[in-house]
Amino acid sequence: MRPTEQAQPVADDAYLERLDALARSAGITRSGVAPASVLTRARDELFRRRAAGLADEMQFTYRNPVRSTDPTAAVPGAQAVFVGALAYGADEPQHPVGPSGRVARYAWSDHYGRLREGLWTVAKQLRADGFKAVPFADDNSIVDREVAYLAGLGWFGKNANLLVSGAGSWFVLGCVVTSAPLPVAATPVADGCGACHRCIDNCPTSAIVAPGVIDAGRCLSWVLQKPGVIPVRFRETIGSRIYGCDDCQDVCPPTVRFGVRSAPVEADPPVAWVAVLDLLDADDAGVIAAWGRWYLAGRDPRWARRNALVVLGNVGDGSQPRIAQMLARYVKDPDLILRVHAIWAARRLGLHRLVVDADVGPANDPDGLIAAELAGAVVTR
């Protein structure tokens, strides 16, 4: 060994305690270690559910199940996966005045940003000690819920979320894949749901088709993220949701009873509600600046506007001049996707006069979307 080189520390329980303490000091609420072996159970399920059509158009870890279930594909020579969970529960801010869209809790603040910072703190220490270490959070390189389960952080609830022992499911998950041979959790946590099935009973679209199995095509969190026209059958059910859906967690007894509250971050105040008229009035740069933390397919603001139009149709008042003016603008928008949802919202609010002159000729409606929209039944509020 050269004089300037240092021997790697022994990756034992004491070393892991140091990493755990480092993670906690960086804001990570819970941590554990999983083996860096192939996630066989998750791999089989990804292939099975994809073949059954339960993935819908979702990609993420479904895109390449072989890669996303092999930690050594992300970090060659990996021997362990250090897993971190950061709590994001918080008291809901006051509802603003005017038509507003509700945001799922995990997107109220940049929780993933803080989680990444915490994971990088751990990764930098591992690297300084001579080990390979690469952090991942909200990344299709690895199935984070599976490694969190194998690390002993919690169990899979019937809503498919990881329920952290004694704390519930209001957590974002990430990990550091490392060559350090860290001691792994002895056994995963046993199921704690028992006979409870409130999440299944309260899913607004019956998307939980079996305990722990979600039909993505029916899950409102995915419906509001995926590109394209939102199916008419979901629009009324979306209600005021503009991004994500928390219903299966809001009724979960362990989450409601033990839900860990994250400390407020003054630099990043929670945004639980979005004034939809302001969003619809913003230019592309404004939408991305204010709501670009959301997943928007292709970083395209049109998907946020599409969702806002559906919310407006559900919570708006057609007698309000600004609402009528906004919909009058969007029923003539050059973007066909936005026109479709604006027409639905206008008809739902009784503003039929805005759409009677809708031009559905081939030049303006090449895919027949507007014609199909106008041919559908009107569901009024």
Coordinates of N, CA and C in Angstrom, one line a residue, residues 100-104 224-225 238-244 272-276 279 291 294 303-309 311:
S100 N -59.5 25.8 -7.7 CA -58.1 25.3 -7.4 C -58.0 23.8 -7.6
G101 N -56.8 23.4 -8.0 CA -56.5 22.0 -8.2 C -55.7 21.5 -7.0
R102 N -56.0 20.3 -6.6 CA -55.4 19.6 -5.5 C -54.1 18.9 -5.9
V103 N -53.0 19.0 -5.2 CA -51.8 18.3 -5.5 C -51.5 17.2 -4.5
A104 N -51.1 16.0 -5.0 CA -50.7 15.0 -4.1 C -49.6 15.4 -3.1
L224 N -53.4 11.3 -14.7 CA -53.0 12.7 -14.7 C -51.6 12.9 -15.1
Q225 N -50.8 11.9 -15.3 CA -49.4 12.1 -15.7 C -49.2 11.7 -17.2
I238 N -62.0 12.7 -11.4 CA -60.8 13.4 -11.1 C -61.1 14.5 -10.1
G239 N -62.3 15.1 -10.2 CA -62.7 16.2 -9.3 C -61.7 17.3 -9.3
S240 N -61.2 17.7 -8.1 CA -60.2 18.8 -8.0 C -58.8 18.4 -8.1
R241 N -58.5 17.1 -8.4 CA -57.1 16.6 -8.5 C -56.5 17.2 -9.7
I242 N -55.3 17.8 -9.6 CA -54.6 18.3 -10.8 C -53.3 17.5 -10.9
Y243 N -52.8 16.9 -9.9 CA -51.6 16.1 -10.0 C -51.6 15.1 -8.8
G244 N -51.6 13.8 -9.2 CA -51.6 12.8 -8.2 C -52.9 12.5 -7.5
A272 N -50.0 22.8 -1.9 CA -51.0 21.8 -2.0 C -52.1 22.1 -2.9
W273 N -52.3 23.3 -3.3 CA -53.3 23.7 -4.2 C -52.8 24.7 -5.3
V274 N -53.3 24.6 -6.4 CA -52.9 25.4 -7.6 C -54.1 26.2 -8.1
A275 N -54.0 27.5 -8.2 CA -55.0 28.3 -8.8 C -55.1 28.0 -10.3
V276 N -56.1 27.3 -10.7 CA -56.1 26.8 -12.1 C -56.2 27.9 -13.1
L279 N -52.7 29.1 -13.7 CA -52.0 28.2 -14.5 C -52.3 28.3 -16.0
W291 N -44.4 24.9 -11.9 CA -44.9 23.5 -11.7 C -44.0 22.5 -12.4
W294 N -43.3 18.7 -11.3 CA -44.1 17.6 -11.6 C -43.5 16.8 -12.8
W303 N -49.7 19.3 -20.7 CA -50.4 18.3 -19.8 C -50.8 18.9 -18.5
A304 N -50.1 19.9 -18.0 CA -50.6 20.6 -16.8 C -51.8 21.4 -17.2
R305 N -51.9 22.1 -18.3 CA -53.0 22.8 -18.7 C -54.2 21.9 -19.0
R306 N -54.0 20.8 -19.6 CA -55.1 19.8 -19.8 C -55.7 19.4 -18.5
N307 N -54.9 19.1 -17.5 CA -55.4 18.7 -16.1 C -56.2 19.9 -15.5
A308 N -55.7 21.1 -15.7 CA -56.3 22.3 -15.1 C -57.7 22.5 -15.8
L309 N -57.8 22.2 -17.0 CA -59.1 22.4 -17.7 C -60.1 21.4 -17.1
V311 N -60.1 20.1 -14.1 CA -60.4 20.6 -12.7 C -61.4 21.7 -12.8

